[in-house]
């Protein structure tokens, strides 16, 4: 504060003193900018990390082979979508728990039906897979689910799934009596081109059959129609018929891994493509698969009095050379009150294989089985009988023939009995056995001992004659050796003589064949003289025949012509 003073008259009044109050300004040091910036960046990173981290799931495997925390990746369609963060044993120490952190972008994989498995090198019927993991290491594969329910705990697969959910194609079910050499991964062929594979099989205890699932890959699934036939193409199909010896196989791979083939029977029209999960029968052979439909089977019974060694289950039943059925059982029976043991044979007949013969028979009946029974009754009334015949002389296999023999007793078929019993006759082999026994008996009556003694004596005589012949040949050989020098000289002389004779004949040929040759002229003159002499001899012979006394008296003198004239007067 300033002290107040009295103003003077002479001096002017001073202005009032103004008091200035200064406020202190708060300054922020630049040093504080660094931690503030760090906090801002940290907050951004935390927010980004929280928004980018996906869910953490737990997968349980049997073991942790090839899995390493922080290194093993999780891949979906070969794209990394997460990593293994932790591997630990389960509380019961039976399995391992693998913690996996998924990316935020694949949060939808953590749903109910997603499947996980460890990808590593594997060798199977479908080939070798996972070879790339030899260098990059094992990883966890993912098959995305389609469920809407989320899930964080999964049980991993010990092997890759047979079919991925997004794999194009269709799955069909085949019903078979047995699996044969088929296995998971066995190929499926169409016209010997691979179009799919076997993806699974399971037993059906209720039907006592085997259900085989096959995947036909796109776009070949359209080849499977409602009329398609499937058959087991494993191994080699060997056929011996009138055209020769045939061997068929789908491929070399089917010999090792087995296989299934399918096709359509000839003559069948176009058919619609079969939907997924359609069911087909799996036949054992291609021939059985492509055969015309057999229709319902007619079970029949046959009783034979003689033994049937060689007749087995599965043996064919034919009618006039056409196979119409199969033997189902062969049993030994005992006739009550006798010592006979007949053989009961049951068979399934497919009478629709007779074609037009069967279709022409249409009696009024309630069902096809009744029609078949009445048809069989008509055939039996016409003389049809069942007979066991030899199918192969080498193996002794038998078959049942339905034939119409000329001489047979009258029989009938009871259509009300189930199954109906067909009348039978003795087989050709049974008729042949007595004939063979008679031949053996005749052979037993042949005096083989006497024939052997005579043959032995004959052989001794022949041996003695052979010894004498050997001595004669030896003597002749010695004589030939002694005469050899003389014989050689004689041969030389003979050869010279033949050469000279050949030259003489050639000279004679030249002299005779040439008309101007002296010899030819002399021969002609000699022939003329010989002709004249022959004529003179003929005249002399005639004269002597008339005058035989001329040989004693001679020829009289010729008379004087003048005297002949006078006597004539």
Coordinates of C-alpha atoms in Angstrom, one line a residue:
X1 CA 0.0 0.0 0.0
X2 CA 1.1 3.6 -0.6
X3 CA 0.9 6.3 2.0
X4 CA -1.6 9.2 1.3
X5 CA 0.0 12.8 1.2
X6 CA -1.7 16.0 1.2
X7 CA -1.9 17.7 -2.1
X8 CA -0.3 21.0 -2.6
X9 CA -1.7 23.9 -4.4
X10 CA 1.1 24.3 -6.7
X11 CA 1.6 20.7 -7.8
X12 CA -1.1 18.9 -9.9
X13 CA -2.9 16.0 -8.4
X14 CA -1.3 12.6 -9.1
X15 CA -3.4 9.8 -10.7
X16 CA -4.5 7.1 -8.4
X17 CA -2.1 4.1 -8.3
X18 CA -3.4 1.0 -10.0
X19 CA -2.5 -2.4 -8.4
X20 CA -1.9 -5.2 -10.9
X21 CA -2.5 -8.7 -9.7
X22 CA -0.7 -11.4 -11.9
X23 CA -2.0 -15.0 -12.1
X24 CA 0.4 -17.9 -12.4
X25 CA -0.1 -20.0 -15.6
X26 CA 0.1 -23.8 -15.3
X27 CA 2.4 -25.3 -18.0
X28 CA 2.4 -29.0 -19.1
X29 CA 5.7 -30.5 -19.6
X30 CA 6.4 -32.3 -22.9
X31 CA 7.7 -35.3 -20.9
X32 CA 4.1 -36.3 -20.1
X33 CA 3.2 -36.8 -23.8
X34 CA 5.2 -40.1 -24.0
X35 CA 3.3 -42.1 -21.3
X36 CA 0.0 -40.6 -22.5
X37 CA 0.7 -41.9 -26.1
X38 CA 1.7 -45.2 -24.7
X39 CA -1.5 -45.5 -22.8
X40 CA -3.5 -44.7 -25.9
X41 CA -1.7 -47.2 -28.1
X42 CA -2.0 -49.9 -25.4
X43 CA -5.7 -49.3 -25.1
X44 CA -6.1 -49.6 -28.8
X45 CA -4.1 -52.8 -28.9
X46 CA -6.1 -54.2 -26.0
X47 CA -9.4 -53.4 -27.7
X48 CA -8.2 -54.8 -31.0
X49 CA -6.9 -58.0 -29.3
X50 CA -10.2 -58.4 -27.4
X51 CA -12.2 -58.0 -30.6
X52 CA -9.9 -60.2 -32.8
X53 CA -9.5 -63.3 -30.5
X54 CA -11.9 -66.1 -31.3
X55 CA -13.2 -68.7 -28.9
X56 CA -11.0 -71.1 -27.1
X57 CA -12.0 -74.8 -27.4
X58 CA -10.9 -78.0 -26.0
X59 CA -10.4 -81.2 -28.1
X60 CA -9.9 -84.6 -26.5
X61 CA -7.6 -87.1 -28.3
X62 CA -6.3 -90.6 -27.4
X63 CA -2.7 -89.3 -27.4
X64 CA -0.8 -86.1 -28.2
X65 CA 1.4 -87.6 -31.0
X66 CA 2.7 -84.7 -33.1
X67 CA 1.0 -82.0 -31.1
X68 CA 3.1 -79.1 -29.7
X69 CA 1.7 -76.0 -27.9
X70 CA 2.4 -72.8 -29.7
X71 CA 3.5 -74.6 -32.9
X72 CA 0.8 -77.0 -34.0
X73 CA -1.7 -75.3 -36.3
X74 CA -5.4 -75.8 -36.9
X75 CA -6.3 -75.7 -40.6
X76 CA -9.5 -75.5 -42.4
X77 CA -9.3 -76.1 -46.2
X78 CA -5.5 -75.7 -45.7
X79 CA -5.9 -72.2 -44.2
X80 CA -4.6 -71.6 -40.7
X81 CA -7.5 -70.7 -38.4
X82 CA -5.9 -71.3 -35.0
X83 CA -3.1 -72.8 -32.9
X84 CA -2.7 -75.2 -30.1
X85 CA -2.1 -73.3 -26.8
X86 CA -1.9 -76.1 -24.3
X87 CA -1.7 -79.9 -24.1
X88 CA -2.5 -81.7 -20.8
X89 CA -3.7 -85.1 -19.6
X90 CA -7.3 -85.6 -18.6
X91 CA -8.0 -86.2 -14.9
X92 CA -8.4 -89.9 -15.5
X93 CA -5.2 -90.0 -17.5
X94 CA -6.9 -92.0 -20.2
X95 CA -6.8 -89.2 -22.9
X96 CA -5.2 -85.8 -23.5
X97 CA -6.9 -82.5 -23.6
X98 CA -5.7 -80.0 -26.3
X99 CA -6.6 -76.4 -25.9
X100 CA -7.0 -74.5 -29.2
X101 CA -7.4 -70.8 -29.8
X102 CA -9.5 -70.1 -32.9
X103 CA -9.4 -66.9 -34.9
X104 CA -12.4 -64.6 -34.5
X105 CA -13.2 -65.0 -38.2
X106 CA -13.9 -68.7 -37.8
X107 CA -15.9 -68.5 -34.7
X108 CA -18.7 -70.3 -36.5
X109 CA -16.6 -73.5 -36.4
X110 CA -17.2 -74.0 -32.7
X111 CA -20.6 -75.7 -33.2
X112 CA -22.1 -79.0 -32.2
X113 CA -21.2 -81.2 -35.2
X114 CA -17.8 -79.9 -36.2
X115 CA -15.2 -82.7 -36.4
X116 CA -11.5 -82.5 -35.6
X117 CA -8.6 -85.0 -36.3
X118 CA -4.9 -85.0 -36.5
X119 CA -3.4 -84.9 -40.0
X120 CA -0.3 -87.1 -40.3
X121 CA 1.2 -89.5 -42.8
X122 CA -1.2 -92.5 -43.3
X123 CA -1.1 -95.5 -45.6
X124 CA -4.3 -97.2 -46.6
X125 CA -6.2 -98.8 -49.5
X126 CA -7.1 -95.3 -50.8
X127 CA -3.4 -94.5 -51.1
X128 CA -0.8 -92.5 -49.0
X129 CA -2.1 -89.3 -47.4
X130 CA -0.5 -86.6 -45.3
X131 CA 3.0 -86.7 -46.9
X132 CA 3.3 -82.9 -46.6
X133 CA 3.4 -83.2 -42.8
X134 CA 6.8 -84.9 -43.0
X135 CA 8.3 -81.5 -43.5
X136 CA 5.7 -79.1 -41.9
X137 CA 4.7 -81.3 -39.0
X138 CA 1.3 -82.6 -38.0
X139 CA -1.7 -80.3 -37.7
X140 CA -5.3 -80.5 -36.7
X141 CA -7.8 -80.7 -39.6
X142 CA -11.4 -79.4 -39.4
X143 CA -14.6 -80.5 -41.0
X144 CA -17.1 -77.6 -40.4
X145 CA -20.4 -78.5 -38.9
X146 CA -23.8 -77.1 -39.9
X147 CA -25.4 -77.0 -36.4
X148 CA -26.6 -73.7 -34.9
X149 CA -25.7 -74.7 -31.3
X150 CA -22.3 -73.6 -30.0
X151 CA -19.9 -75.9 -28.3
X152 CA -16.4 -75.6 -26.8
X153 CA -15.6 -79.3 -25.9
X154 CA -15.1 -81.8 -28.7
X155 CA -13.9 -85.4 -29.0
X156 CA -11.3 -85.7 -31.8
X157 CA -11.4 -88.4 -34.5
X158 CA -8.5 -90.9 -34.5
X159 CA -8.7 -91.1 -38.3
X160 CA -9.8 -88.6 -41.0
X161 CA -13.5 -88.8 -41.8
X162 CA -14.4 -90.9 -44.8
X163 CA -16.6 -88.2 -46.3
X164 CA -16.4 -84.5 -45.7
X165 CA -19.6 -82.6 -45.5
X166 CA -18.8 -80.4 -48.4
X167 CA -17.5 -83.2 -50.6
X168 CA -19.7 -83.4 -53.8
X169 CA -21.4 -86.7 -54.6
X170 CA -24.0 -89.1 -53.3
X171 CA -23.9 -92.0 -50.8
X172 CA -25.7 -95.2 -51.6
X173 CA -26.3 -98.3 -49.5
X174 CA -25.6 -101.8 -50.8
X175 CA -27.0 -104.9 -49.1
X176 CA -24.7 -107.9 -49.3
X177 CA -24.5 -111.4 -47.8
X178 CA -20.9 -111.0 -46.9
X179 CA -18.1 -108.4 -47.2
X180 CA -15.7 -110.5 -49.2
X181 CA -12.5 -108.7 -49.8
X182 CA -14.0 -105.2 -49.6
X183 CA -12.8 -102.6 -47.1
X184 CA -13.0 -99.0 -46.5
X185 CA -11.4 -97.2 -49.4
X186 CA -12.1 -99.9 -52.0
X187 CA -12.8 -98.4 -55.4
X188 CA -16.1 -98.3 -57.2
X189 CA -16.0 -98.7 -61.0
X190 CA -18.3 -97.9 -63.8
X191 CA -17.2 -99.4 -67.2
X192 CA -13.8 -100.0 -65.5
X193 CA -13.4 -96.3 -64.7
X194 CA -13.1 -95.3 -61.0
X195 CA -16.1 -93.2 -60.0
X196 CA -16.2 -93.6 -56.2
X197 CA -15.1 -95.6 -53.2
X198 CA -16.4 -97.6 -50.2
X199 CA -16.8 -95.3 -47.2
X200 CA -18.1 -97.7 -44.6
X201 CA -20.0 -100.9 -43.7
X202 CA -22.0 -102.2 -40.8
X203 CA -23.7 -105.5 -39.9
X204 CA -27.5 -105.6 -39.8
X205 CA -28.3 -108.2 -37.1
X206 CA -32.0 -108.0 -37.8
X207 CA -31.7 -109.1 -41.4
X208 CA -28.5 -111.0 -41.0
X209 CA -26.9 -109.0 -43.9
X210 CA -24.2 -106.4 -44.3
X211 CA -24.8 -102.8 -45.3
X212 CA -22.0 -101.3 -47.4
X213 CA -22.0 -97.5 -48.0
X214 CA -20.4 -96.3 -51.2
X215 CA -19.8 -92.7 -52.3
X216 CA -20.2 -91.9 -56.0
X217 CA -18.3 -88.7 -56.6
X218 CA -19.6 -85.8 -58.6
X219 CA -20.5 -85.6 -61.4
X220 CA -20.7 -89.4 -61.8
X221 CA -23.5 -89.8 -59.3
X222 CA -26.0 -89.3 -62.2
X223 CA -24.8 -92.6 -63.6
X224 CA -26.6 -94.5 -60.8
X225 CA -30.2 -95.0 -61.7
X226 CA -33.1 -96.9 -60.2
X227 CA -32.3 -99.8 -62.4
X228 CA -28.6 -100.0 -61.7
X229 CA -27.0 -103.3 -60.6
X230 CA -24.0 -103.5 -58.3
X231 CA -21.7 -106.5 -58.0
X232 CA -18.5 -107.4 -56.2
X233 CA -15.6 -106.8 -58.6
X234 CA -12.9 -108.2 -56.3
X235 CA -10.3 -110.7 -57.6
X236 CA -10.6 -112.5 -60.9
X237 CA -13.8 -113.8 -62.6
X238 CA -12.9 -117.0 -64.4
X239 CA -15.4 -118.5 -66.9
X240 CA -15.1 -121.7 -68.9
X241 CA -17.9 -122.1 -71.5
X242 CA -18.4 -123.3 -75.1
X243 CA -16.6 -120.2 -76.4
X244 CA -13.4 -121.0 -74.4
X245 CA -11.6 -119.9 -71.3
X246 CA -12.2 -116.3 -70.2
X247 CA -10.7 -114.2 -67.4
X248 CA -12.2 -110.9 -66.4
X249 CA -11.1 -108.3 -63.8
X250 CA -11.9 -104.6 -63.3
X251 CA -8.4 -103.5 -62.6
X252 CA -5.1 -104.5 -61.0
X253 CA -6.1 -102.4 -57.9
X254 CA -9.3 -104.4 -57.4
X255 CA -7.1 -107.6 -57.2
X256 CA -5.4 -106.1 -54.1
X257 CA -7.9 -103.8 -52.5
X258 CA -11.1 -105.3 -53.7
X259 CA -13.8 -103.3 -55.5
X260 CA -17.4 -102.7 -56.5
X261 CA -18.7 -102.2 -60.0
X262 CA -22.1 -101.2 -61.3
X263 CA -23.9 -101.0 -64.6
X264 CA -27.3 -101.4 -66.3
X265 CA -28.7 -104.5 -67.9
X266 CA -28.9 -104.5 -71.7
X267 CA -32.3 -103.9 -73.2
X268 CA -33.6 -101.7 -70.3
X269 CA -34.7 -98.2 -71.2
X270 CA -33.6 -95.0 -69.7
X271 CA -34.2 -94.5 -66.0
X272 CA -34.1 -91.6 -63.6
X273 CA -31.1 -90.9 -61.4
X274 CA -31.3 -92.6 -58.0
X275 CA -31.6 -90.2 -55.0
X276 CA -29.0 -90.3 -52.2
X277 CA -29.3 -93.1 -49.6
X278 CA -31.0 -95.4 -52.2
X279 CA -30.6 -99.1 -51.4
X280 CA -29.4 -101.7 -53.9
X281 CA -28.5 -105.4 -53.7
X282 CA -24.8 -106.3 -54.0
X283 CA -24.4 -109.4 -56.2
X284 CA -21.4 -111.7 -56.0
X285 CA -20.7 -111.8 -59.8
X286 CA -21.4 -109.6 -62.8
X287 CA -23.3 -112.5 -64.5
X288 CA -25.7 -112.7 -61.5
X289 CA -26.1 -108.9 -61.4
X290 CA -27.0 -108.4 -65.0
X291 CA -29.2 -111.5 -65.3
X292 CA -32.9 -111.0 -65.9
X293 CA -35.0 -110.7 -62.8
X294 CA -35.7 -114.1 -61.3
X295 CA -39.0 -113.3 -59.6
X296 CA -40.1 -115.1 -56.5
X297 CA -38.5 -118.5 -55.8
X298 CA -40.5 -121.7 -55.7
X299 CA -39.2 -124.0 -53.0
X300 CA -39.4 -127.7 -54.0
X301 CA -38.5 -131.0 -52.4
X302 CA -36.9 -134.1 -54.0
X303 CA -36.1 -137.5 -52.5
X304 CA -33.5 -139.8 -54.1
X305 CA -32.9 -143.4 -53.1
X306 CA -29.2 -143.6 -54.0
X307 CA -26.2 -141.8 -52.5
X308 CA -25.5 -138.3 -53.8
X309 CA -21.9 -137.7 -53.1
X310 CA -20.8 -134.6 -55.1
X311 CA -24.2 -132.8 -54.8
X312 CA -23.6 -129.7 -52.7
X313 CA -25.5 -126.6 -51.7
X314 CA -25.4 -124.2 -54.6
X315 CA -25.4 -126.8 -57.3
X316 CA -27.5 -125.8 -60.3
X317 CA -30.9 -127.1 -61.3
X318 CA -31.6 -127.1 -65.0
X319 CA -34.5 -127.9 -67.2
X320 CA -33.5 -129.2 -70.7
X321 CA -30.2 -127.4 -70.4
X322 CA -31.5 -124.1 -69.0
X323 CA -30.6 -123.3 -65.4
X324 CA -33.8 -122.6 -63.5
X325 CA -32.8 -123.0 -59.9
X326 CA -30.2 -123.7 -57.2
X327 CA -29.9 -126.5 -54.6
X328 CA -30.5 -125.1 -51.1
X329 CA -30.0 -128.2 -48.8
X330 CA -28.9 -131.9 -49.0
X331 CA -30.0 -134.0 -46.0
X332 CA -29.9 -137.7 -45.2
X333 CA -33.2 -139.2 -44.0
X334 CA -34.4 -142.5 -42.6
X335 CA -37.5 -144.3 -43.9
X336 CA -39.5 -145.6 -40.9
X337 CA -39.8 -149.3 -40.7
X338 CA -37.0 -150.0 -43.2
X339 CA -33.2 -149.9 -43.5
X340 CA -33.3 -147.3 -46.3
X341 CA -31.6 -143.9 -46.0
X342 CA -32.9 -141.7 -48.8
X343 CA -31.4 -138.3 -49.5
X344 CA -33.7 -135.3 -49.3
X345 CA -32.8 -132.4 -51.6
X346 CA -34.5 -129.0 -51.5
X347 CA -34.1 -126.4 -54.2
X348 CA -35.3 -123.0 -55.2
X349 CA -36.8 -122.8 -58.7
X350 CA -37.1 -119.5 -60.6
X351 CA -39.7 -120.5 -63.1
X352 CA -39.8 -117.0 -64.7
X353 CA -36.5 -117.9 -66.3
X354 CA -38.6 -120.1 -68.7
X355 CA -39.9 -117.0 -70.3
X356 CA -42.8 -117.5 -72.7
X357 CA -43.2 -121.1 -71.6
X358 CA -44.1 -119.9 -68.1
X359 CA -46.1 -116.8 -69.2
X360 CA -48.4 -118.9 -71.4
X361 CA -49.6 -120.9 -68.3
X362 CA -52.0 -118.6 -66.5
X363 CA -54.5 -120.5 -64.5
X364 CA -56.9 -118.8 -62.1
X365 CA -54.9 -118.6 -58.9
X366 CA -54.7 -116.3 -55.9
X367 CA -50.9 -115.7 -56.0
X368 CA -47.8 -116.3 -58.1
X369 CA -46.7 -119.1 -55.9
X370 CA -49.9 -121.0 -56.5
X371 CA -49.5 -120.4 -60.2
X372 CA -45.9 -121.8 -60.0
X373 CA -47.2 -124.9 -58.1
X374 CA -49.9 -125.6 -60.6
X375 CA -47.4 -125.1 -63.5
X376 CA -45.1 -127.7 -61.9
X377 CA -48.0 -130.1 -61.5
X378 CA -48.8 -129.7 -65.2
X379 CA -45.1 -130.4 -66.1
X380 CA -45.1 -133.5 -63.9
X381 CA -48.3 -134.8 -65.5
X382 CA -46.5 -134.3 -68.9
X383 CA -43.7 -136.6 -67.7
X384 CA -41.1 -134.3 -66.0
X385 CA -38.9 -136.0 -63.5
X386 CA -35.9 -134.9 -61.4
X387 CA -32.6 -136.7 -61.9
X388 CA -29.1 -136.3 -60.5
X389 CA -26.4 -136.2 -63.2
X390 CA -22.7 -135.7 -63.4
X391 CA -21.7 -132.2 -64.2
X392 CA -17.9 -132.7 -64.2
X393 CA -16.1 -136.0 -64.5
X394 CA -12.9 -134.5 -63.2
X395 CA -14.3 -133.1 -59.9
X396 CA -17.2 -135.4 -59.5
X397 CA -19.7 -132.5 -59.1
X398 CA -23.4 -133.3 -59.6
X399 CA -26.4 -131.3 -60.5
X400 CA -30.1 -131.8 -60.7
X401 CA -31.7 -132.1 -64.1
X402 CA -35.5 -131.7 -64.8
X403 CA -36.1 -133.8 -67.9
X404 CA -38.8 -135.8 -69.7
X405 CA -37.6 -139.4 -70.0
X406 CA -39.4 -141.6 -72.5
X407 CA -39.9 -144.6 -70.2
X408 CA -41.1 -143.7 -66.8
X409 CA -43.8 -144.6 -64.3
X410 CA -46.9 -142.4 -63.9
X411 CA -46.6 -139.9 -61.0
X412 CA -48.3 -136.8 -59.8
X413 CA -47.6 -133.7 -57.7
X414 CA -49.5 -132.7 -54.7
X415 CA -50.1 -129.0 -55.1
X416 CA -51.4 -128.6 -51.6
X417 CA -48.2 -129.8 -49.9
X418 CA -45.6 -127.2 -49.0
X419 CA -43.1 -127.5 -50.4
X420 CA -44.3 -129.7 -53.2
X421 CA -42.4 -132.9 -53.9
X422 CA -41.1 -133.6 -57.4
X423 CA -41.0 -137.2 -58.5
X424 CA -37.4 -138.5 -59.2
X425 CA -35.7 -141.3 -61.1
X426 CA -32.3 -143.0 -60.7
X427 CA -29.4 -141.0 -62.0
X428 CA -27.2 -142.0 -64.9
X429 CA -24.3 -142.6 -62.5
X430 CA -26.4 -145.2 -60.6
X431 CA -27.1 -147.1 -63.8
X432 CA -23.5 -146.9 -64.8
X433 CA -22.2 -148.6 -61.6
X434 CA -23.7 -152.1 -62.3
X435 CA -22.2 -152.0 -65.8
X436 CA -18.9 -151.1 -64.4
X437 CA -19.2 -153.9 -61.8
X438 CA -19.9 -156.4 -64.6
X439 CA -16.9 -155.2 -66.6
X440 CA -14.7 -155.6 -63.5
X441 CA -16.1 -159.1 -63.0
X442 CA -15.3 -160.0 -66.6
X443 CA -11.8 -158.7 -66.2
X444 CA -11.5 -160.8 -63.1
X445 CA -12.2 -163.9 -65.1
X446 CA -9.4 -163.2 -67.6
X447 CA -6.5 -165.7 -67.0
X448 CA -3.8 -163.1 -66.6
X449 CA -1.4 -165.6 -65.0
X450 CA -1.5 -168.0 -68.0
X451 CA -1.2 -165.1 -70.4
X452 CA 1.8 -163.9 -68.3
X453 CA 3.5 -167.3 -68.5
X454 CA 2.9 -167.6 -72.2
X455 CA 4.2 -164.1 -72.7
X456 CA 7.2 -164.8 -70.6
X457 CA 8.0 -167.9 -72.7
X458 CA 7.5 -165.9 -75.9
X459 CA 9.9 -163.3 -74.6
X460 CA 12.5 -165.9 -73.8
X461 CA 12.2 -167.4 -77.4
X462 CA 12.4 -163.9 -78.8
X463 CA 15.5 -163.3 -76.7
X464 CA 17.2 -166.5 -78.0
X465 CA 16.3 -165.6 -81.6
X466 CA 17.7 -162.2 -80.9
X467 CA 21.0 -163.7 -79.6
X468 CA 21.3 -165.9 -82.8
X469 CA 20.6 -162.9 -85.0
X470 CA 23.3 -160.9 -83.2
X471 CA 25.8 -163.8 -83.9
X472 CA 24.7 -163.9 -87.5
X473 CA 25.1 -160.2 -87.9
X474 CA 28.5 -160.3 -86.3
X475 CA 29.7 -163.1 -88.7
X476 CA 28.3 -161.1 -91.6
X477 CA 30.1 -158.1 -90.4
X478 CA 33.4 -160.0 -90.2
X479 CA 32.9 -161.4 -93.8
X480 CA 32.2 -157.9 -95.1
X481 CA 35.3 -156.6 -93.5
X482 CA 37.4 -159.4 -95.1
X483 CA 35.8 -158.9 -98.5
X484 CA 36.0 -155.2 -98.3
X485 CA 39.2 -154.7 -100.4
X486 CA 38.0 -157.1 -103.2
X487 CA 34.6 -155.5 -103.1
X488 CA 36.1 -152.0 -103.5
X489 CA 38.1 -153.1 -106.5
X490 CA 35.1 -154.8 -108.0
X491 CA 33.1 -151.7 -107.5
X492 CA 35.7 -149.7 -109.3
X493 CA 35.7 -152.1 -112.3
X494 CA 31.9 -152.1 -112.3
X495 CA 32.0 -148.3 -112.3
X496 CA 34.4 -148.2 -115.3
X497 CA 32.2 -150.7 -117.1
X498 CA 29.1 -148.6 -116.5
X499 CA 30.9 -145.5 -117.8
X500 CA 31.9 -147.4 -121.0
X501 CA 28.5 -148.8 -121.5
X502 CA 27.0 -145.3 -121.0
X503 CA 29.3 -144.0 -123.7
X504 CA 28.5 -146.8 -126.1
X505 CA 24.8 -146.3 -125.6
X506 CA 25.2 -142.6 -126.3
X507 CA 27.1 -143.4 -129.5
X508 CA 24.5 -145.9 -130.5
X509 CA 21.8 -143.4 -129.8
X510 CA 23.5 -140.9 -132.1
X511 CA 24.0 -143.5 -134.9
X512 CA 20.4 -144.7 -134.7
X513 CA 18.5 -141.5 -134.3
X514 CA 20.3 -139.8 -137.3
X515 CA 18.7 -140.8 -140.6
X516 CA 21.9 -140.1 -142.6
X517 CA 24.1 -142.2 -140.3
X518 CA 25.7 -145.3 -142.0
X519 CA 24.4 -147.6 -139.3
X520 CA 20.8 -146.3 -139.9
X521 CA 21.2 -147.1 -143.6
X522 CA 22.7 -150.5 -143.0
X523 CA 19.9 -151.3 -140.6
X524 CA 17.3 -150.3 -143.2
X525 CA 19.0 -152.4 -145.9
X526 CA 19.2 -155.4 -143.5
X527 CA 15.6 -155.1 -142.7
X528 CA 14.7 -155.1 -146.4
X529 CA 16.8 -158.2 -147.0
X530 CA 15.2 -159.9 -144.0
X531 CA 11.8 -159.1 -145.4
X532 CA 12.7 -160.7 -148.7
X533 CA 14.1 -163.7 -147.0
X534 CA 10.9 -164.1 -144.9
X535 CA 8.9 -164.0 -148.1
X536 CA 11.0 -166.7 -149.7
X537 CA 10.8 -168.9 -146.6
X538 CA 7.0 -168.5 -146.7
X539 CA 6.9 -169.6 -150.4
X540 CA 9.2 -172.6 -149.6
X541 CA 7.0 -173.6 -146.7
X542 CA 3.9 -173.5 -148.9
X543 CA 5.6 -175.6 -151.6
X544 CA 6.8 -178.2 -149.1
X545 CA 3.3 -178.4 -147.7
X546 CA 2.0 -179.3 -151.1
X547 CA 4.9 -181.4 -152.2
X548 CA 6.5 -183.0 -149.2
X549 CA 8.4 -185.5 -151.5
X550 CA 10.4 -182.6 -152.9
X551 CA 12.7 -182.9 -149.9
X552 CA 13.8 -186.4 -151.4
X553 CA 13.4 -186.0 -155.1
X554 CA 14.0 -182.3 -155.4
X555 CA 12.1 -179.9 -157.5
X556 CA 11.1 -181.3 -160.9
X557 CA 12.2 -179.5 -164.0
X558 CA 9.9 -177.0 -165.6
X559 CA 8.0 -178.5 -168.6
X560 CA 8.7 -177.3 -172.2
X561 CA 6.2 -174.7 -173.2
X562 CA 5.8 -176.2 -176.7
X563 CA 4.9 -179.6 -175.4
X564 CA 2.3 -178.0 -173.1
X565 CA 0.7 -176.4 -176.1
X566 CA 0.6 -179.7 -178.1
X567 CA -0.9 -181.6 -175.3
X568 CA -3.5 -179.0 -174.9
X569 CA -4.7 -179.5 -178.5

